[in-house]
XYZ file of C-alpha atoms in Angstrom:
584
model
C 45.042 0.658 307.807
C 45.799 -0.962 304.470
C 43.125 -1.835 301.975
C 42.411 -5.573 301.713
C 41.408 -7.431 298.592
C 37.671 -7.446 297.887
C 35.899 -10.153 299.821
C 33.615 -12.610 298.055
C 29.942 -12.689 298.907
C 29.274 -13.929 302.456
C 28.433 -17.570 302.891
C 24.763 -18.314 303.624
C 23.855 -18.226 307.266
C 23.805 -21.533 309.101
C 20.569 -21.734 311.019
C 19.185 -24.084 313.611
C 15.459 -24.223 314.333
C 15.053 -25.115 318.009
C 13.100 -24.203 321.108
C 14.773 -21.393 323.037
C 15.120 -19.626 326.302
C 15.923 -15.999 327.042
C 15.938 -14.416 330.478
C 16.711 -10.723 330.233
C 16.301 -10.287 333.970
C 17.434 -12.880 336.496
C 14.396 -14.996 337.102
C 12.803 -13.263 334.113
C 10.512 -14.328 331.350
C 10.925 -17.379 329.149
C 11.561 -17.134 325.422
C 10.842 -20.602 324.144
C 9.213 -20.710 320.738
C 5.494 -21.247 320.933
C 4.375 -23.417 317.998
C 0.755 -22.969 318.995
C 0.776 -19.184 319.190
C -1.458 -18.979 316.119
C 1.202 -17.498 313.864
C 2.431 -20.628 312.134
C 5.891 -22.108 311.579
C 5.950 -21.548 307.823
C 5.002 -17.897 308.178
C 7.618 -17.423 310.894
C 10.334 -18.938 308.711
C 9.249 -16.812 305.749
C 9.647 -13.627 307.783
C 12.938 -14.816 309.220
C 14.273 -15.316 305.712
C 13.007 -11.880 304.682
C 15.150 -10.371 307.440
C 18.119 -12.456 306.290
C 17.707 -11.012 302.813
C 17.584 -7.503 304.253
C 20.727 -7.963 306.319
C 22.784 -9.423 303.502
C 21.549 -6.857 300.993
C 22.808 -4.123 303.332
C 25.963 -5.987 304.357
C 27.078 -7.095 300.898
C 26.625 -3.620 299.454
C 28.693 -2.208 302.300
C 31.434 -4.755 301.639
C 31.324 -4.035 297.897
C 31.162 -0.248 297.863
C 32.294 1.057 301.265
C 34.526 -1.408 303.117
C 36.918 -0.786 304.861
C 35.528 2.711 305.326
C 32.972 3.255 308.033
C 29.522 3.410 306.482
C 27.775 2.972 303.135
C 26.168 5.668 300.994
C 23.640 3.439 299.220
C 22.257 5.888 296.667
C 25.649 6.748 295.178
C 27.240 3.405 296.078
C 30.087 5.114 297.861
C 31.326 5.507 301.423
C 31.568 7.874 304.343
C 34.024 7.790 307.234
C 31.835 8.357 310.281
C 34.775 9.349 312.438
C 35.044 12.515 310.373
C 31.318 13.162 310.754
C 31.257 12.429 314.483
C 34.457 14.241 315.324
C 35.363 16.806 312.643
C 38.273 14.633 311.615
C 41.311 16.570 310.381
C 41.838 14.720 307.120
C 45.031 16.642 306.367
C 46.797 15.087 309.368
C 45.728 11.500 308.681
C 48.028 8.883 307.167
C 47.486 8.787 303.421
C 46.592 5.098 303.533
C 43.938 5.595 306.246
C 40.698 3.965 305.130
C 38.409 4.381 308.126
C 37.696 2.152 311.108
C 35.558 -0.392 309.243
C 32.800 0.688 311.633
C 30.017 -1.234 309.913
C 32.085 -4.423 309.968
C 32.784 -4.013 313.703
C 29.091 -3.378 314.312
C 28.097 -6.406 312.193
C 30.195 -8.980 314.031
C 27.606 -9.892 316.661
C 24.809 -9.848 314.073
C 26.713 -12.385 311.965
C 26.841 -14.712 314.967
C 23.155 -14.163 315.745
C 22.352 -15.053 312.124
C 24.565 -18.149 312.381
C 27.251 -17.096 309.887
C 30.436 -17.971 311.770
C 32.470 -18.149 308.553
C 31.938 -14.466 307.799
C 32.332 -13.611 311.484
C 35.730 -15.292 311.585
C 36.908 -13.511 308.447
C 35.864 -10.218 309.966
C 37.768 -10.976 313.178
C 40.927 -11.880 311.248
C 40.786 -8.771 309.064
C 40.272 -6.448 312.012
C 43.086 -8.171 313.914
C 45.520 -7.481 311.106
C 44.379 -4.060 309.904
C 42.470 -1.994 312.466
C 44.393 0.753 314.242
C 43.334 3.579 316.527
C 46.652 5.430 316.381
C 45.176 8.200 314.246
C 44.730 11.948 314.688
C 40.950 11.664 314.926
C 38.606 13.618 317.206
C 35.641 11.362 317.930
C 32.587 11.461 320.133
C 33.272 9.454 323.302
C 29.706 8.142 323.588
C 29.517 6.982 319.961
C 33.005 5.493 320.068
C 32.108 3.649 323.258
C 28.807 2.101 322.182
C 29.783 1.404 318.559
C 33.483 0.579 318.419
C 34.342 -0.474 321.976
C 31.040 -2.301 322.449
C 31.331 -4.027 319.094
C 34.872 -5.221 319.824
C 34.069 -6.455 323.339
C 30.944 -8.303 322.211
C 32.838 -9.757 319.256
C 35.588 -10.952 321.588
C 33.163 -12.653 323.961
C 31.372 -14.363 321.076
C 34.677 -15.481 319.557
C 35.622 -17.073 322.883
C 32.231 -18.772 323.190
C 32.323 -20.094 319.618
C 36.070 -20.757 319.489
C 35.635 -24.476 318.848
C 33.480 -23.724 315.804
C 35.984 -21.400 314.137
C 37.963 -22.939 311.304
C 41.081 -20.834 310.777
C 43.159 -21.526 313.888
C 42.422 -20.595 317.475
C 41.149 -17.199 318.513
C 43.814 -15.439 320.591
C 42.009 -12.454 322.097
C 42.817 -10.147 319.182
C 39.592 -8.162 319.525
C 40.140 -7.744 323.259
C 43.595 -6.306 322.588
C 42.027 -3.797 320.193
C 39.332 -2.957 322.729
C 41.906 -2.376 325.459
C 43.930 -0.158 323.139
C 40.823 1.911 322.412
C 39.772 2.006 326.070
C 43.159 3.428 327.089
C 42.690 6.217 324.560
C 39.339 7.071 326.158
C 40.714 7.507 329.700
C 42.081 11.087 329.290
C 38.510 12.261 328.650
C 37.693 11.487 332.315
C 40.475 13.675 333.723
C 38.230 16.505 334.887
C 37.609 18.014 338.349
C 34.178 16.370 338.451
C 35.064 13.031 336.886
C 32.490 13.726 334.178
C 34.146 12.985 330.818
C 34.586 15.356 327.899
C 32.228 14.570 325.033
C 35.094 14.534 322.505
C 38.489 12.860 322.532
C 41.336 12.766 320.029
C 42.459 9.146 319.665
C 46.096 10.168 319.243
C 46.492 13.259 321.397
C 43.761 13.049 324.043
C 41.670 16.079 324.977
C 42.430 18.938 322.599
C 43.062 22.540 323.652
C 39.878 24.604 323.984
C 37.735 21.475 323.780
C 34.053 22.040 324.524
C 33.061 21.275 328.097
C 29.406 20.597 327.293
C 28.138 17.031 327.205
C 24.853 15.166 327.518
C 23.460 12.964 330.260
C 23.713 9.967 327.939
C 27.241 10.972 326.983
C 28.585 10.638 330.514
C 26.024 8.250 331.995
C 25.981 5.480 329.382
C 29.523 4.144 329.491
C 29.361 1.620 332.329
C 28.419 -1.538 330.381
C 31.297 -1.393 327.905
C 33.892 0.077 330.283
C 32.812 -2.248 333.081
C 33.031 -5.291 330.820
C 36.477 -4.200 329.641
C 37.699 -4.055 333.242
C 36.250 -7.502 334.000
C 37.961 -8.974 330.930
C 41.370 -7.323 331.321
C 41.665 -7.098 335.103
C 42.392 -3.375 334.733
C 39.956 -1.563 337.030
C 40.599 1.896 335.574
C 37.911 1.651 332.910
C 35.056 0.657 335.187
C 36.239 3.055 337.906
C 36.206 5.999 335.499
C 32.744 5.212 334.153
C 31.320 4.554 337.632
C 32.774 7.770 339.056
C 31.085 9.716 336.255
C 27.790 7.911 336.837
C 27.884 8.583 340.579
C 28.609 12.253 339.986
C 25.763 12.502 337.499
C 23.337 10.894 339.934
C 24.431 13.284 342.691
C 23.339 16.147 340.420
C 19.715 14.980 340.266
C 16.967 17.275 341.487
C 14.847 16.760 344.596
C 12.331 15.084 342.246
C 14.957 12.474 341.233
C 15.072 13.903 337.708
C 18.154 14.759 335.680
C 18.656 17.334 332.930
C 19.824 16.882 329.359
C 23.149 18.727 329.038
C 25.790 19.804 331.553
C 29.280 21.219 331.949
C 31.939 18.620 332.768
C 34.251 21.099 334.519
C 31.747 22.795 336.812
C 29.249 19.962 337.205
C 26.402 22.401 336.548
C 23.348 21.738 334.398
C 23.006 23.634 331.133
C 19.650 22.294 329.942
C 17.099 21.578 332.667
C 14.368 20.253 330.389
C 14.540 16.491 330.169
C 12.656 13.391 329.076
C 13.343 9.808 327.992
C 14.484 10.659 324.465
C 17.629 12.067 322.867
C 20.412 13.010 325.258
C 19.013 11.048 328.200
C 17.554 7.735 326.967
C 20.470 5.366 327.468
C 21.179 6.773 330.946
C 18.063 5.002 332.228
C 18.751 1.974 330.057
C 22.264 1.474 331.393
C 21.254 1.775 335.048
C 18.957 -1.252 334.908
C 21.179 -3.213 332.519
C 24.269 -2.601 334.655
C 22.303 -3.945 337.612
C 21.499 -7.104 335.663
C 25.018 -7.501 334.236
C 27.071 -6.720 337.344
C 24.622 -7.424 340.187
C 25.419 -4.353 342.253
C 22.558 -2.859 344.273
C 24.083 0.577 343.671
C 22.715 0.570 340.134
C 19.278 -0.506 341.348
C 19.279 2.187 344.011
C 19.761 4.754 341.244
C 17.375 3.218 338.749
C 14.456 2.608 341.107
C 13.746 6.234 342.078
C 14.669 7.450 338.595
C 12.100 5.144 336.983
C 9.341 6.148 339.382
C 10.143 9.826 338.771
C 9.834 9.311 335.021
C 6.472 7.615 335.457
C 5.252 10.382 337.745
C 6.472 13.512 335.952
C 6.916 12.578 332.284
C 4.058 10.213 331.608
C 0.760 11.408 330.164
C -1.401 8.412 329.349
C 0.565 6.308 326.851
C 2.920 9.202 325.980
C 5.972 10.684 327.655
C 6.504 14.433 327.411
C 9.503 16.438 328.577
C 9.582 18.352 331.841
C 11.749 20.695 333.874
C 13.901 18.586 336.201
C 13.508 21.160 338.976
C 9.731 21.505 339.039
C 8.318 18.583 337.073
C 6.369 21.045 334.907
C 5.857 19.937 331.293
C 8.090 21.744 328.781
C 7.739 19.976 325.424
C 4.868 17.742 324.316
C 6.506 15.669 321.652
C 7.173 12.116 320.602
C 10.692 11.265 319.474
C 11.709 8.061 317.746
C 14.370 7.374 320.381
C 11.628 7.145 323.022
C 10.501 3.890 321.377
C 13.138 2.025 323.418
C 11.156 2.657 326.620
C 8.593 -0.172 326.220
C 11.523 -2.576 325.851
C 13.066 -1.311 329.072
C 9.718 -1.644 330.851
C 9.425 -5.200 329.574
C 12.764 -6.035 331.197
C 11.193 -4.897 334.466
C 8.063 -6.945 333.909
C 5.970 -3.760 333.615
C 4.359 -5.265 330.530
C 0.992 -3.515 330.798
C 2.581 -0.064 330.675
C 5.006 -1.182 327.961
C 2.221 -2.501 325.749
C 0.217 0.712 326.126
C 3.048 2.919 324.843
C 4.142 0.440 322.193
C 0.697 0.445 320.588
C 0.753 4.230 320.332
C 4.151 4.126 318.626
C 2.714 1.569 316.232
C -0.196 3.879 315.425
C 2.280 6.619 314.480
C 4.277 4.111 312.425
C 1.153 3.110 310.531
C 0.238 6.735 309.897
C 3.556 7.658 308.294
C 4.903 4.283 307.150
C 7.936 4.697 309.435
C 8.592 6.473 312.748
C 9.427 10.183 312.339
C 12.291 11.572 314.376
C 10.040 14.055 316.173
C 6.262 14.433 316.304
C 4.548 17.332 318.098
C 1.841 15.831 320.290
C 0.248 19.152 321.258
C -0.196 20.145 317.603
C -0.719 16.686 316.126
C 1.873 17.328 313.421
C 5.414 16.555 312.349
C 8.254 18.684 313.649
C 8.999 21.204 310.860
C 12.681 20.246 310.516
C 13.129 16.843 312.186
C 11.011 14.787 309.804
C 13.602 12.149 308.992
C 13.867 8.422 309.752
C 17.465 7.121 309.777
C 16.512 3.398 309.945
C 16.387 3.523 313.740
C 15.986 0.224 315.657
C 14.193 1.225 318.874
C 10.660 0.314 317.817
C 11.780 -3.086 316.493
C 13.728 -3.618 319.732
C 10.675 -3.046 321.928
C 8.578 -5.257 319.653
C 11.081 -8.079 320.160
C 11.085 -7.696 323.950
C 7.299 -7.589 324.182
C 6.922 -10.725 322.072
C 9.428 -12.543 324.269
C 7.472 -11.509 327.371
C 3.953 -12.249 326.113
C 4.244 -14.642 323.138
C 1.368 -12.663 321.646
C 1.523 -13.207 317.849
C 0.278 -9.660 317.357
C 3.853 -8.498 317.862
C 4.982 -10.792 315.040
C 2.480 -9.000 312.840
C 3.917 -5.663 313.941
C 7.300 -7.025 312.856
C 5.809 -7.787 309.454
C 4.695 -4.166 309.145
C 8.182 -2.917 310.037
C 9.846 -5.261 307.551
C 7.339 -4.349 304.848
C 7.910 -0.622 305.313
C 11.690 -0.932 305.299
C 11.665 -2.918 302.083
C 9.063 -0.725 300.376
C 10.343 2.720 301.325
C 14.065 2.406 302.056
C 15.486 -0.493 300.034
C 17.494 0.623 297.012
C 19.870 -1.170 294.688
C 22.888 -0.149 296.769
C 21.517 -1.050 300.209
C 19.014 0.624 302.547
C 18.761 4.421 302.596
C 17.586 6.668 305.407
C 14.407 8.675 304.902
C 15.025 12.427 304.738
C 11.351 13.433 305.002
C 8.633 10.996 306.098
C 5.934 13.188 304.531
C 7.394 12.707 301.032
C 9.550 9.601 301.633
C 12.458 11.332 299.936
C 15.609 9.353 300.724
C 18.988 10.340 302.139
C 22.293 8.811 301.025
C 23.245 7.101 304.292
C 23.024 3.555 305.650
C 23.902 3.802 309.333
C 25.903 0.976 310.879
C 23.206 0.470 313.533
C 20.860 -0.796 310.821
C 23.021 -3.942 310.797
C 23.935 -4.045 314.483
C 20.418 -3.411 315.800
C 17.507 -3.056 313.388
C 18.109 -6.263 311.443
C 19.254 -8.130 314.552
C 16.112 -7.450 316.594
C 13.860 -8.227 313.645
C 15.661 -11.537 313.078
C 15.440 -12.469 316.766
C 11.733 -11.719 316.663
C 11.249 -14.721 314.349
C 14.269 -16.886 315.194
C 15.822 -16.554 318.647
C 18.029 -19.655 318.419
C 21.002 -17.530 319.410
C 19.519 -17.172 322.893
C 19.130 -20.896 323.500
C 22.033 -21.589 325.860
C 23.015 -18.182 327.213
C 21.353 -15.149 328.767
C 22.428 -11.793 327.375
C 22.024 -8.109 327.992
C 22.054 -6.090 324.774
C 23.881 -2.762 324.892
C 22.216 0.358 323.551
C 23.874 -0.434 320.207
C 22.515 -3.985 320.199
C 25.770 -5.751 321.094
C 25.111 -8.831 323.300
C 27.037 -9.201 326.556
C 26.602 -12.532 328.377
C 25.266 -12.482 331.924
C 27.909 -14.270 333.992
C 27.765 -15.060 337.692
C 31.508 -14.406 337.894
C 30.863 -10.766 336.994
C 28.256 -10.346 339.727
C 29.041 -8.828 343.064
C 26.093 -10.849 344.343
C 22.807 -12.243 343.086
C 19.944 -10.368 344.805
C 18.100 -12.705 347.156
C 14.712 -11.469 345.947
C 15.499 -12.832 342.501
C 16.040 -16.378 343.787
C 12.925 -18.408 342.844
C 12.758 -20.103 346.250
C 12.225 -16.723 347.867
C 9.350 -15.728 345.610
C 6.938 -17.322 348.110
C 7.444 -14.233 350.234
C 5.441 -12.141 347.780
C 2.642 -14.712 347.625
C 2.005 -14.882 351.370
C -1.633 -13.827 351.821
C -1.219 -13.534 355.590
C 0.713 -10.277 355.238
C -0.495 -7.241 353.271
C 1.836 -6.148 350.494
C 2.589 -2.447 350.842
C 5.489 -2.140 348.420
C 5.799 -2.178 344.643
C 7.467 -4.788 342.492
C 10.271 -2.281 341.949
C 10.872 -1.991 345.686
C 10.863 -5.761 346.127
C 12.999 -6.216 342.996
C 10.841 -8.919 341.457
C 9.591 -9.339 337.938
C 5.769 -9.145 338.128
C 5.365 -10.934 334.807
C 7.229 -13.930 336.195
C 5.397 -13.959 339.519
C 1.974 -13.749 337.880
C 2.763 -16.848 335.841
C 3.654 -18.765 338.973
C 0.677 -17.608 341.006
C -2.725 -16.981 339.496
C -4.170 -13.880 341.057
C -0.780 -12.469 341.992
C -0.985 -8.865 343.262
C 1.961 -7.840 341.105
C 0.434 -6.164 338.048
C 3.200 -3.733 337.121
C 6.534 -2.545 338.399
C 5.145 0.435 340.316
C 1.776 -0.988 341.400
C 0.931 -0.998 345.119
C -2.494 -2.504 345.927
C -4.944 -0.805 348.280
C -4.966 -2.311 351.778
C -8.552 -3.526 351.457
C -9.824 -5.354 348.353
C -13.059 -3.329 348.615
C -10.939 -0.169 348.109
C -12.504 1.315 351.255
C -10.205 3.558 353.288
C -9.951 5.630 356.425
C -6.794 7.572 355.517
C -4.501 7.980 352.496
C -2.233 5.326 354.014
C -4.873 2.724 353.140
C -4.488 3.548 349.417
C -1.839 2.322 347.003
C -0.324 3.307 343.647
C -2.057 2.920 340.258
C -0.544 0.183 338.075
C -1.059 2.014 334.763
C -0.227 5.621 335.669
C 2.078 5.013 338.669
C 0.222 7.813 340.481
C -0.529 7.767 344.196
C -4.160 7.046 345.128
C -5.813 9.029 347.937
C -8.771 8.512 350.230
C -11.911 10.465 349.348
C -14.330 12.031 351.824
C -16.684 9.139 351.052
C -14.008 6.668 352.133
C -12.855 5.188 348.802
C -9.377 5.050 347.265
C -8.909 6.670 343.876
C -7.099 9.308 341.815
C -8.946 12.188 343.417
C -6.169 14.773 343.336
C -5.282 15.990 339.851
C -2.162 17.658 341.232
C -0.340 14.349 341.188
């Protein structure tokens, strides 16, 4: 890649203040702005502009000091090429004029559109079209390359097509899609294993290297379907989706009898290496992509995997508002710890309509945020202390993401105030002259010289959407795990589930028949149903009401499932349903 001339400062974002609609799940919750939510228009616009300032402070410093390299080092106002960090890049074998993959620019494309800055978006598209190449001797992590580069290019392509009439410099001609297809082809050799599970590392020029490690994570081979599936739908080449789906099916076949998966595995033997698992690092996006693939592609196969997996998580990992780790074989707790990556879970639960459970966990994450000023990478719940080595905060977006989803579902202005706290902390602790720096130690707030690209692709994006969701006015999107929006299109769906058609929702409101299944089983969004029917029995995704409203029972079959804990209720000797057996 050749170095371009320095770009001028980005043009101010063009913004439109309007009422909006977002439906993250078909038939899901509305996202129209609520002027009377008690927060106030002026205050909302003030916070929106604060996020704009944050984004452009980070973006402009990247463009000034790091572009076209991958990421910014804000303390020294220099750059780092993340490909070398992610994949032990052999710098000696690179072309001398190689300047990185412009990772932060790729990751910023969708954020520029969300913020309304199509001028800067178009300039980014043109530069990438003329300069970006993947024909380099670089060993990169397949998962990171998929969610960051491939996802950023695919999302950018779809947005360029949608906003083509608003672009000024000629017509968009699928340049980003061509780059995405080129990158996707380079990923395919990673899937050539006896199990179909992909290698964790791939050399962009030479494929899988000799003596490559065969160990990968559950997320690494189970979180590829959104980007690879979208690439197949856009190009007509089924190989990408087929490879990702084969890996996902194999991974699901390796689950335990409890419907739990482990954390790491061997791609050649298909055997688990690490049996302890949770909803945090190494596993998180596996659950996320199952439900989002179901929404994006409409195949019941994804639901049939997600449904039992979600219930297993609620049964074996949950302890009150927290989620510990457990052995996938026995369900026995292994590690009692909070990790910052777990903060995505309330957002996922909100997509399901399990808002009560989502809110409970979200408030606990907020309490930890308030205690430290940011969210530490790992907090030991059993000792009530920080992890001795993982005390950092790399500007992660998950807590802001869940805050955005919960506000969209509830319109409770309390979540806007949580957003204020996040924005205040980021500006107070991490903003420096050269951008935004990661926190090395949350106990001292000592900074680290790294501004991750996801700060622009996710953290700033979700905070902006919290106060101004104009971007979501005319189109429903699913956001990838890296925050890249993919439009929900009926043409991509195998079918639209009948239970999501509003006219069929009367079936869950029929008082003449007892409801003996959960919202998950019936595939309905309880938050939506409760708005349409006061007194709806659907309280959470796993809730199953008792047969009799008096909670009297003759056998365990007369008892349901708790809405908050997702634990099975049993019939006591006195004839009442309740959580009588601690063994659950």
